[in-house]
Short mmCIF file of C-alpha atoms in Angstrom, two decimals:
data_model
loop_
_atom_site.label_atom_id
_atom_site.label_comp_id
_atom_site.label_asym_id
_atom_site.label_seq_id
_atom_site.Cartn_x
_atom_site.Cartn_y
_atom_site.Cartn_z
CA MET P 1 99.67 -68.11 12.84
CA VAL P 2 96.91 -69.58 15.00
CA LYS P 3 97.94 -72.89 16.51
CA GLU P 4 94.81 -73.62 18.56
CA LYS P 5 91.46 -72.00 19.22
CA SER P 6 88.40 -72.84 21.28
CA VAL P 7 85.04 -71.18 21.93
CA GLU P 8 83.19 -71.47 25.24
CA HIS P 9 79.56 -70.32 25.28
CA LEU P 10 78.57 -68.21 28.27
CA PRO P 11 75.18 -66.95 29.52
CA ASN P 12 73.34 -64.13 27.69
CA ALA P 13 74.85 -64.93 24.29
CA ALA P 14 78.41 -64.17 25.38
CA VAL P 15 81.40 -66.31 24.43
CA LYS P 16 84.95 -66.79 25.65
CA LEU P 17 87.39 -67.28 22.79
CA THR P 18 90.78 -68.79 23.68
CA VAL P 19 93.54 -68.54 21.08
CA THR P 20 97.07 -69.94 21.02
CA VAL P 21 99.71 -68.59 18.64
CA GLY P 22 102.84 -70.68 18.06
CA GLN P 23 106.15 -69.57 19.57
CA ASP P 24 107.78 -69.26 16.14
CA ASP P 25 105.17 -66.70 15.02
CA VAL P 26 105.50 -64.84 18.32
CA ARG P 27 109.27 -64.49 17.98
CA GLY P 28 108.95 -63.80 14.26
CA GLN P 29 106.69 -60.82 14.91
CA TYR P 30 109.09 -59.50 17.54
CA VAL P 31 112.13 -59.88 15.29
CA GLU P 32 110.32 -58.18 12.42
CA LEU P 33 109.49 -55.18 14.59
CA LEU P 34 113.02 -55.07 15.94
CA SER P 35 114.37 -55.02 12.39
CA ASP P 36 111.98 -52.22 11.39
CA TYR P 37 113.05 -50.09 14.34
CA ALA P 38 116.73 -50.77 13.64
CA LYS P 39 116.32 -49.05 10.26
CA THR P 40 114.78 -45.89 11.69
CA ALA P 41 115.88 -45.60 15.32
CA GLN P 42 118.21 -42.81 16.38
CA VAL P 43 120.46 -43.74 19.28
CA LYS P 44 123.34 -41.62 20.45
CA GLY P 45 126.65 -43.07 19.28
CA PHE P 46 125.18 -44.85 16.26
CA ARG P 47 124.27 -43.72 12.77
CA LYS P 48 120.61 -43.87 11.83
CA GLY P 49 119.77 -47.32 10.53
CA HIS P 50 122.92 -48.87 12.01
CA VAL P 51 121.83 -49.48 15.59
CA PRO P 52 122.70 -53.07 16.60
CA PRO P 53 119.65 -55.18 17.57
CA ASP P 54 121.07 -55.99 20.98
CA VAL P 55 121.36 -52.27 21.77
CA LEU P 56 117.75 -51.71 20.72
CA GLU P 57 116.65 -54.63 22.88
CA ARG P 58 118.40 -53.25 25.93
CA LYS P 59 116.84 -49.79 25.49
CA PHE P 60 113.40 -50.56 24.02
CA GLY P 61 112.93 -54.30 24.41
CA GLU P 62 109.88 -54.19 26.68
CA SER P 63 108.00 -51.62 24.59
CA ILE P 64 108.77 -53.57 21.39
CA LYS P 65 107.56 -56.77 23.05
CA PHE P 66 104.32 -55.01 24.03
CA GLU P 67 103.79 -53.73 20.49
CA ALA P 68 104.54 -57.20 19.12
CA SER P 69 101.97 -58.73 21.48
CA GLN P 70 99.32 -56.29 20.25
CA LYS P 71 100.07 -57.06 16.62
CA VAL P 72 99.99 -60.80 17.24
CA LEU P 73 96.71 -60.45 19.10
CA GLU P 74 95.15 -58.27 16.39
CA GLU P 75 96.25 -60.43 13.45
CA SER P 76 95.36 -63.72 15.13
CA LEU P 77 91.90 -62.44 16.08
CA LYS P 78 91.28 -61.36 12.50
CA GLU P 79 92.31 -64.83 11.32
CA VAL P 80 90.05 -66.57 13.83
CA PHE P 81 87.03 -64.36 13.12
CA ASP P 82 87.37 -65.19 9.42
CA GLU P 83 87.04 -68.88 10.29
CA ILE P 84 84.55 -69.25 13.14
CA GLU P 85 80.79 -68.71 13.20
CA GLU P 86 80.80 -66.99 16.61
CA LYS P 87 81.61 -63.50 15.37
CA PRO P 88 81.22 -60.51 17.73
CA LEU P 89 78.24 -58.21 17.42
CA PRO P 90 79.07 -54.86 15.75
CA TYR P 91 78.79 -53.01 19.09
CA SER P 92 80.47 -55.70 21.21
CA GLN P 93 84.19 -55.00 21.44
CA PRO P 94 86.14 -58.13 22.48
CA SER P 95 87.74 -57.60 25.89
CA LEU P 96 90.69 -59.46 27.34
CA ASP P 97 89.93 -62.08 29.95
CA GLY P 98 92.92 -62.22 32.27
CA GLU P 99 96.46 -60.87 31.93
CA LEU P 100 98.59 -61.15 28.80
CA GLU P 101 101.75 -63.24 29.18
CA PHE P 102 103.94 -62.58 26.14
CA ASP P 103 107.03 -64.76 26.35
CA LEU P 104 109.25 -65.00 23.27
CA GLU P 105 110.24 -68.53 24.27
CA LYS P 106 106.68 -69.88 24.58
CA ASP P 107 103.43 -70.15 22.69
CA PHE P 108 101.25 -67.09 23.22
CA THR P 109 97.82 -67.94 24.68
CA TYR P 110 95.15 -65.39 25.47
CA ALA P 111 91.37 -65.24 25.91
CA VAL P 112 88.78 -62.62 24.99
CA LYS P 113 85.10 -62.29 25.80
CA TYR P 114 82.44 -60.76 23.60
CA ASP P 115 78.77 -61.02 22.67
CA VAL P 116 77.43 -62.91 19.68
CA PHE P 117 74.01 -62.88 18.08
CA PRO P 118 71.82 -64.97 20.39
CA GLU P 119 70.50 -68.38 19.50
CA ILE P 120 66.73 -68.18 19.96
CA LYS P 121 64.65 -71.26 20.65
CA LEU P 122 61.01 -70.46 20.01
CA GLY P 123 58.25 -72.17 21.92
CA GLU P 124 54.78 -72.73 20.47
CA TYR P 125 53.66 -69.62 18.63
CA LYS P 126 50.72 -70.65 16.44
CA GLU P 127 47.00 -70.70 17.28
CA LEU P 128 47.51 -69.20 20.72
CA GLU P 129 44.76 -67.66 22.83
CA ILE P 130 45.19 -64.00 23.74
CA GLU P 131 42.92 -61.43 25.32
CA ALA P 132 42.02 -57.97 24.05
CA PRO P 133 39.71 -55.35 25.59
CA GLN P 134 36.41 -54.35 24.00
CA VAL P 135 36.41 -50.75 22.81
CA SER P 136 33.96 -48.74 20.77
CA VAL P 137 33.92 -45.08 19.75
CA THR P 138 31.00 -43.22 21.31
CA LYS P 139 29.19 -40.04 20.38
CA GLU P 140 30.91 -38.41 23.36
CA ASP P 141 34.33 -39.27 21.88
CA GLU P 142 33.37 -37.66 18.57
CA GLU P 143 32.06 -34.53 20.30
CA ARG P 144 35.23 -34.25 22.39
CA GLU P 145 37.38 -34.30 19.26
CA LEU P 146 35.12 -31.78 17.57
CA SER P 147 35.30 -29.51 20.63
CA ALA P 148 39.10 -29.74 20.58
CA LEU P 149 39.13 -28.58 16.96
CA GLN P 150 36.76 -25.77 17.89
CA GLU P 151 39.15 -24.72 20.69
CA GLN P 152 42.13 -24.82 18.32
CA ASN P 153 40.34 -22.42 15.99
CA ALA P 154 39.19 -20.05 18.71
CA ILE P 155 39.96 -16.33 18.41
CA VAL P 156 41.50 -14.48 21.37
CA MET P 157 39.90 -11.05 21.80
CA ASP P 158 40.60 -8.22 24.21
CA LYS P 159 38.11 -8.03 27.04
CA ASP P 160 37.80 -4.29 27.65
CA GLU P 161 35.17 -4.60 30.35
CA GLY P 162 34.31 -7.15 32.97
CA GLU P 163 36.58 -9.25 35.12
CA VAL P 164 38.82 -12.31 34.92
CA ASP P 165 36.77 -15.43 34.26
CA ALA P 166 37.76 -19.07 33.91
CA GLY P 167 39.95 -19.65 30.85
CA ASN P 168 40.75 -15.98 30.24
CA VAL P 169 44.25 -15.03 29.07
CA VAL P 170 45.61 -12.58 31.67
CA THR P 171 48.61 -10.23 31.67
CA VAL P 172 49.83 -9.32 35.15
CA ASP P 173 52.68 -7.76 37.09
CA TYR P 174 53.52 -9.46 40.38
CA VAL P 175 56.10 -9.22 43.13
CA GLU P 176 56.76 -10.70 46.57
CA LEU P 177 56.43 -8.43 49.61
CA ASP P 178 58.28 -8.76 52.89
CA ASP P 179 56.64 -8.45 56.34
CA ASP P 180 56.89 -4.65 56.13
CA GLY P 181 55.21 -4.52 52.74
CA ASN P 182 58.41 -3.78 50.82
CA GLU P 183 59.09 -5.43 47.47
CA VAL P 184 61.52 -8.34 47.65
CA ALA P 185 64.45 -7.92 45.27
CA ASP P 186 64.59 -10.12 42.16
CA THR P 187 61.00 -11.38 42.57
CA LYS P 188 59.29 -8.80 40.39
CA ARG P 189 57.82 -10.00 37.09
CA GLU P 190 56.21 -7.61 34.61
CA ASP P 191 53.87 -8.36 31.70
CA PHE P 192 53.57 -12.02 32.61
CA VAL P 193 50.94 -13.77 30.46
CA PHE P 194 49.12 -16.97 31.40
CA THR P 195 45.80 -18.68 30.86
CA GLN P 196 43.65 -18.84 33.97
CA GLY P 197 43.24 -22.45 35.05
CA SER P 198 46.33 -23.71 33.26
CA GLY P 199 48.57 -23.61 36.34
CA TYR P 200 51.43 -22.34 34.19
CA ASN P 201 52.66 -19.74 36.67
CA LEU P 202 55.19 -19.88 39.48
CA TYR P 203 52.96 -19.06 42.45
CA LYS P 204 49.79 -20.78 41.15
CA ILE P 205 47.69 -17.60 41.27
CA ASP P 206 45.00 -18.90 38.87
CA ASP P 207 42.17 -18.74 41.40
CA ASP P 208 43.48 -15.54 42.99
CA VAL P 209 43.01 -13.44 39.82
CA VAL P 210 39.43 -14.60 39.16
CA GLY P 211 37.11 -11.61 39.56
CA MET P 212 39.85 -9.01 39.20
CA LYS P 213 39.37 -6.18 36.69
CA ILE P 214 41.80 -4.42 34.35
CA GLY P 215 43.96 -2.02 36.36
CA GLU P 216 43.05 -3.62 39.68
CA GLU P 217 45.78 -4.40 42.18
CA LYS P 218 45.60 -6.51 45.31
CA THR P 219 47.83 -8.21 47.84
CA ILE P 220 47.32 -11.86 48.72
CA ASP P 221 48.83 -14.38 51.13
CA LYS P 222 49.88 -17.76 49.73
CA GLU P 223 50.85 -20.85 51.72
CA PHE P 224 52.61 -23.64 49.88
CA PRO P 225 52.51 -27.28 51.05
CA ASP P 226 55.67 -29.22 51.87
CA ASP P 227 55.27 -31.30 48.71
CA PHE P 228 54.81 -28.29 46.41
CA GLU P 229 56.32 -28.88 42.97
CA ASN P 230 58.74 -25.93 43.28
CA GLN P 231 61.18 -26.86 46.04
CA ASP P 232 62.12 -23.22 46.65
CA LEU P 233 58.51 -22.45 47.61
CA ALA P 234 57.62 -25.75 49.31
CA GLY P 235 56.62 -25.27 52.95
CA THR P 236 56.75 -21.46 52.77
CA LYS P 237 54.31 -18.55 53.12
CA LYS P 238 54.48 -15.67 50.65
CA LYS P 239 52.79 -12.28 50.38
CA LEU P 240 52.23 -11.27 46.73
CA LYS P 241 51.15 -8.05 45.09
CA ILE P 242 49.31 -8.64 41.80
CA HIS P 243 48.34 -6.04 39.23
CA VAL P 244 46.07 -7.04 36.31
CA LYS P 245 47.01 -5.22 33.07
CA THR P 246 44.99 -6.93 30.32
CA ILE P 247 42.30 -9.58 30.03
CA LYS P 248 41.57 -11.55 26.89
CA GLU P 249 38.92 -14.16 26.21
CA ARG P 250 38.73 -16.96 23.73
CA GLN P 251 35.77 -16.77 21.37
CA LEU P 252 34.83 -20.14 19.97
CA PRO P 253 33.71 -20.37 16.34
CA GLU P 254 30.29 -21.75 15.50
CA LEU P 255 30.09 -25.46 14.72
CA ASP P 256 29.12 -25.07 11.08
CA ASP P 257 30.28 -25.64 7.51
CA GLU P 258 32.51 -22.56 7.65
CA LEU P 259 34.49 -24.00 10.55
CA ALA P 260 34.95 -27.27 8.66
CA GLN P 261 36.23 -25.36 5.62
CA ASP P 262 38.60 -23.34 7.80
CA ILE P 263 40.07 -26.52 9.26
CA SER P 264 40.83 -28.05 5.84
CA ASP P 265 40.06 -27.57 2.16
CA LYS P 266 39.05 -31.23 1.96
CA TYR P 267 35.90 -30.53 3.99
CA GLU P 268 32.92 -28.83 2.38
CA THR P 269 30.45 -29.36 5.21
CA LEU P 270 30.44 -29.99 8.93
CA ASP P 271 29.19 -33.51 8.21
CA ASP P 272 32.36 -34.14 6.15
CA LEU P 273 34.43 -33.14 9.16
CA LYS P 274 32.41 -35.32 11.52
CA LYS P 275 32.75 -38.34 9.21
CA ASP P 276 36.51 -37.83 9.07
CA ILE P 277 36.70 -37.55 12.86
CA ARG P 278 34.78 -40.81 13.20
CA LYS P 279 37.06 -42.57 10.72
CA ARG P 280 40.17 -41.27 12.47
CA LEU P 281 38.92 -42.45 15.87
CA ASP P 282 37.97 -45.86 14.47
CA ASP P 283 41.41 -46.17 12.86
CA THR P 284 43.04 -45.24 16.17
CA VAL P 285 41.06 -47.94 17.98
CA SER P 286 42.03 -50.54 15.36
CA SER P 287 45.69 -49.56 15.54
CA ARG P 288 45.84 -49.55 19.34
CA LEU P 289 43.96 -52.84 19.66
CA ARG P 290 46.32 -54.44 17.15
CA GLN P 291 49.30 -53.33 19.23
CA ILE P 292 47.70 -54.73 22.39
CA LYS P 293 47.18 -58.06 20.62
CA VAL P 294 50.75 -58.04 19.29
CA ASN P 295 52.11 -57.37 22.78
CA ALA P 296 49.99 -60.16 24.24
CA LEU P 297 51.10 -62.57 21.51
CA ILE P 298 54.79 -61.78 21.95
CA GLU P 299 54.45 -62.10 25.72
CA ARG P 300 52.93 -65.57 25.32
CA ILE P 301 55.68 -66.60 22.92
CA SER P 302 58.38 -65.10 25.14
CA ASP P 303 57.18 -67.09 28.16
CA ALA P 304 57.54 -70.32 26.19
CA SER P 305 60.84 -69.48 24.47
CA GLU P 306 64.54 -69.22 25.25
CA VAL P 307 65.73 -65.74 24.29
CA PRO P 308 69.12 -64.75 25.72
CA VAL P 309 69.67 -60.99 25.60
CA PRO P 310 73.31 -59.89 25.08
CA GLU P 311 74.53 -57.24 27.50
CA SER P 312 75.98 -55.18 24.63
CA MET P 313 72.53 -55.00 23.01
CA VAL P 314 71.05 -53.69 26.25
CA ALA P 315 73.86 -51.14 26.58
CA ALA P 316 73.33 -49.93 23.01
CA GLU P 317 69.57 -49.64 23.54
CA LEU P 318 70.07 -47.70 26.76
CA GLU P 319 72.52 -45.32 25.10
CA ASN P 320 70.04 -44.71 22.29
CA SER P 321 67.30 -44.00 24.85
CA TRP P 322 69.64 -41.59 26.63
CA ARG P 323 70.33 -39.70 23.38
CA ASN P 324 66.60 -39.42 22.71
CA PHE P 325 66.09 -38.21 26.28
CA LEU P 326 68.71 -35.52 25.77
CA GLN P 327 66.99 -34.34 22.61
CA GLN P 328 63.98 -33.38 24.71
CA PHE P 329 66.25 -30.85 26.43
CA GLY P 330 67.94 -29.55 23.30
CA GLY P 331 70.74 -32.11 23.41
CA GLN P 332 72.48 -30.38 26.34
CA GLU P 333 73.85 -33.26 28.42
CA GLU P 334 75.47 -30.99 31.01
CA GLN P 335 72.13 -29.28 31.64
CA VAL P 336 70.37 -32.63 32.05
CA LEU P 337 73.04 -33.93 34.41
CA ARG P 338 72.72 -30.80 36.56
CA MET P 339 68.96 -31.23 36.65
CA LEU P 340 69.36 -34.85 37.77
CA GLN P 341 71.95 -33.84 40.37
CA ALA P 342 69.43 -31.42 41.86
CA GLN P 343 67.16 -34.44 42.34
CA ASN P 344 70.00 -36.48 43.88
CA ARG P 345 70.07 -38.70 40.81
CA SER P 346 72.63 -39.53 38.14
CA LYS P 347 72.71 -40.83 34.58
CA GLU P 348 73.44 -44.27 36.00
CA ASP P 349 70.28 -44.11 38.15
CA VAL P 350 68.17 -43.24 35.10
CA LEU P 351 69.69 -46.02 32.99
CA ALA P 352 69.09 -48.48 35.83
CA ASP P 353 65.41 -47.49 35.83
CA TRP P 354 65.25 -48.03 32.06
CA ARG P 355 67.20 -51.27 32.01
CA GLU P 356 64.32 -53.74 32.37
CA GLY P 357 62.28 -51.99 29.68
CA ALA P 358 65.27 -51.94 27.32
CA ALA P 359 65.86 -55.68 27.79
CA ASP P 360 62.17 -56.39 27.19
CA ARG P 361 62.18 -54.36 23.95
CA ILE P 362 65.24 -56.20 22.66
CA LYS P 363 63.72 -59.55 23.58
CA SER P 364 60.55 -58.66 21.66
CA GLN P 365 62.56 -57.53 18.64
CA LEU P 366 64.57 -60.76 18.63
CA ILE P 367 61.40 -62.83 18.84
CA VAL P 368 59.74 -60.99 15.95
CA GLN P 369 62.88 -61.33 13.85
CA LYS P 370 63.03 -65.06 14.55
CA LEU P 371 59.34 -65.49 13.77
CA THR P 372 59.84 -63.80 10.41
CA GLU P 373 62.70 -66.16 9.63
CA GLU P 374 60.74 -69.23 10.71
CA GLU P 375 57.71 -68.26 8.66
CA LYS P 376 59.92 -67.34 5.68
CA THR P 377 57.88 -64.19 5.21
CA GLU P 378 58.58 -62.12 2.11
CA VAL P 379 57.07 -58.94 0.71
CA THR P 380 56.50 -58.15 -2.94
CA ASP P 381 57.44 -54.98 -4.79
CA GLU P 382 53.72 -54.26 -5.06
CA GLU P 383 53.36 -54.40 -1.27
CA VAL P 384 56.27 -51.98 -0.88
CA GLU P 385 54.66 -49.59 -3.37
CA ALA P 386 51.35 -49.84 -1.54
CA GLU P 387 53.05 -48.95 1.75
CA LEU P 388 54.80 -45.96 0.16
CA GLN P 389 51.46 -44.80 -1.23
CA SER P 390 49.82 -45.18 2.19
CA GLN P 391 52.57 -43.18 3.88
CA ALA P 392 52.37 -40.55 1.16
CA GLU P 393 48.65 -40.05 1.69
CA SER P 394 49.01 -39.73 5.47
CA GLY P 395 51.98 -37.37 5.10
CA SER P 396 50.54 -35.17 2.34
CA VAL P 397 53.36 -36.02 -0.08
CA THR P 398 53.53 -38.05 -3.28
CA ALA P 399 54.51 -41.72 -3.36
CA GLU P 400 57.58 -40.74 -5.34
CA GLN P 401 58.62 -38.29 -2.64
CA ALA P 402 58.16 -40.98 -0.01
CA ARG P 403 60.32 -43.35 -2.03
CA GLU P 404 63.01 -40.69 -2.51
CA TYR P 405 63.09 -40.15 1.26
CA TYR P 406 63.72 -43.85 1.97
CA GLU P 407 66.28 -44.19 -0.80
CA ARG P 408 68.12 -40.99 0.14
CA ASN P 409 68.46 -42.21 3.73
CA ASN P 410 69.32 -45.80 2.71
CA MET P 411 66.18 -47.06 4.46
CA MET P 412 64.56 -49.24 1.79
CA ASP P 413 65.87 -52.41 3.45
CA TYR P 414 64.51 -51.13 6.76
CA LEU P 415 61.09 -50.57 5.14
CA ARG P 416 61.05 -54.09 3.70
CA ARG P 417 62.03 -55.56 7.07
CA GLU P 418 59.25 -53.61 8.79
CA LEU P 419 56.74 -54.89 6.25
CA ARG P 420 57.93 -58.49 6.62
CA GLU P 421 57.61 -58.33 10.39
CA ARG P 422 54.19 -56.68 10.21
CA LYS P 423 53.02 -59.30 7.70
CA THR P 424 54.30 -62.10 9.94
CA LEU P 425 52.54 -60.77 13.03
CA ASP P 426 49.28 -60.15 11.17
CA ALA P 427 49.34 -63.73 9.89
CA LEU P 428 49.93 -65.11 13.39
CA LEU P 429 47.24 -62.87 14.88
CA GLY P 430 44.87 -64.22 12.27
CA GLN P 431 45.46 -67.70 13.69
CA CYS P 432 44.95 -66.65 17.31
CA LYS P 433 41.84 -67.17 19.34
CA ILE P 434 40.95 -63.69 20.61
CA LYS P 435 39.30 -63.79 24.03
CA LYS P 436 37.09 -60.81 24.81
CA GLY P 437 38.47 -58.75 27.65
CA LYS P 438 36.69 -56.15 29.73
CA LYS P 439 35.02 -53.16 28.12
CA ILE P 440 37.06 -49.97 28.31
CA SER P 441 36.53 -46.46 27.01
CA PHE P 442 38.37 -44.85 24.13
CA LEU P 443 40.33 -42.64 26.56
CA ASP P 444 41.30 -45.66 28.66
CA LEU P 445 42.58 -47.31 25.49
CA LEU P 446 44.79 -44.31 24.72
CA GLN P 447 46.19 -44.22 28.25
CA ARG P 448 46.85 -47.96 28.21
CA ASN P 449 49.07 -47.58 25.15
CA GLN P 450 51.09 -44.64 26.43
#
């Protein structure tokens, strides 16, 4: 069917495929369709299956020609894609370039554009120099983690006497008042609970309730700045009546062996807990520093390499990011779009903001994939089993359960690919010269990786 074909390579791993189908095949497809319709068409004045072809052509010729053109295009593309190396990416639908001219008396020539997997030309990637910050876990970091666990295991108790102090859990009724001291409709809130100092309340009355006692009621004046987070309140003055109904305080447990045992059965003493905290913090530092080194390595390689990023890959990555974004709001796209509209923004604005990051992520993924191919990295069955065991231990499941999860979700190939890429990067990092960067704190390290 295909008489001629040519492939023109375009920027960003796109191609333009031009195909010519011979005139005999073009007319043959049209005649075949015409014959099929003649057997089934119902035209007034003729019995079914006995409509003369010339009558069909007069009544339906243009629509049959269009259908014939689509069949010729579809079948010829399938034939070409079976022969050429430049096959379209799974998420890159070939699109017509220019208008179709389907003439039964001529060869049929058309062109389509689509994305192909990019050809990556790596620059130097071995024995590079990269920089990483200097980080160490301090006693303060350990104590902060221990205090957080202590807070998580605190008991909230009713505070029958006394007044609202910092950090107390308070139940209040509140309502706006107009200039005459009357309650403003639809502003009354009863049995509202919040933690003093958290800021999780509409009018930000955290400081206003400090010192109030159970059963006490008072009226306050609030003035909200123009840049206040709630646009309905920004730049306004409000008079509020507040009534304190209950006060609760958090009672922290003692830092002792009993607390450690309450946190987990694997701890017998407070020292066991402290040792585990230290190990977890050290592991976090190692993991974060490795990622910083990986990012620096890939950035160096990227600067020295040619890595075209197909537009369809970027579009797919952005759509995936959008779906994940929607999940944060319960998957309700209409709700998210309304929220954006209230901010004078649209989905397109958000995707535009994400575009550069999406392209960078794809570029990094392509580089790592190419590095793995170049280094011919493989993983053994034993390494896969070791990874499953490691994941099982961190997830409190058995290695067999971890394996069943990957197999049930058809993710074993994904796991092997992840291990190959990790092994490749670790090998290359081992060859790098690591330059000592500035000293930063553990908290700075966490923020840097967010």
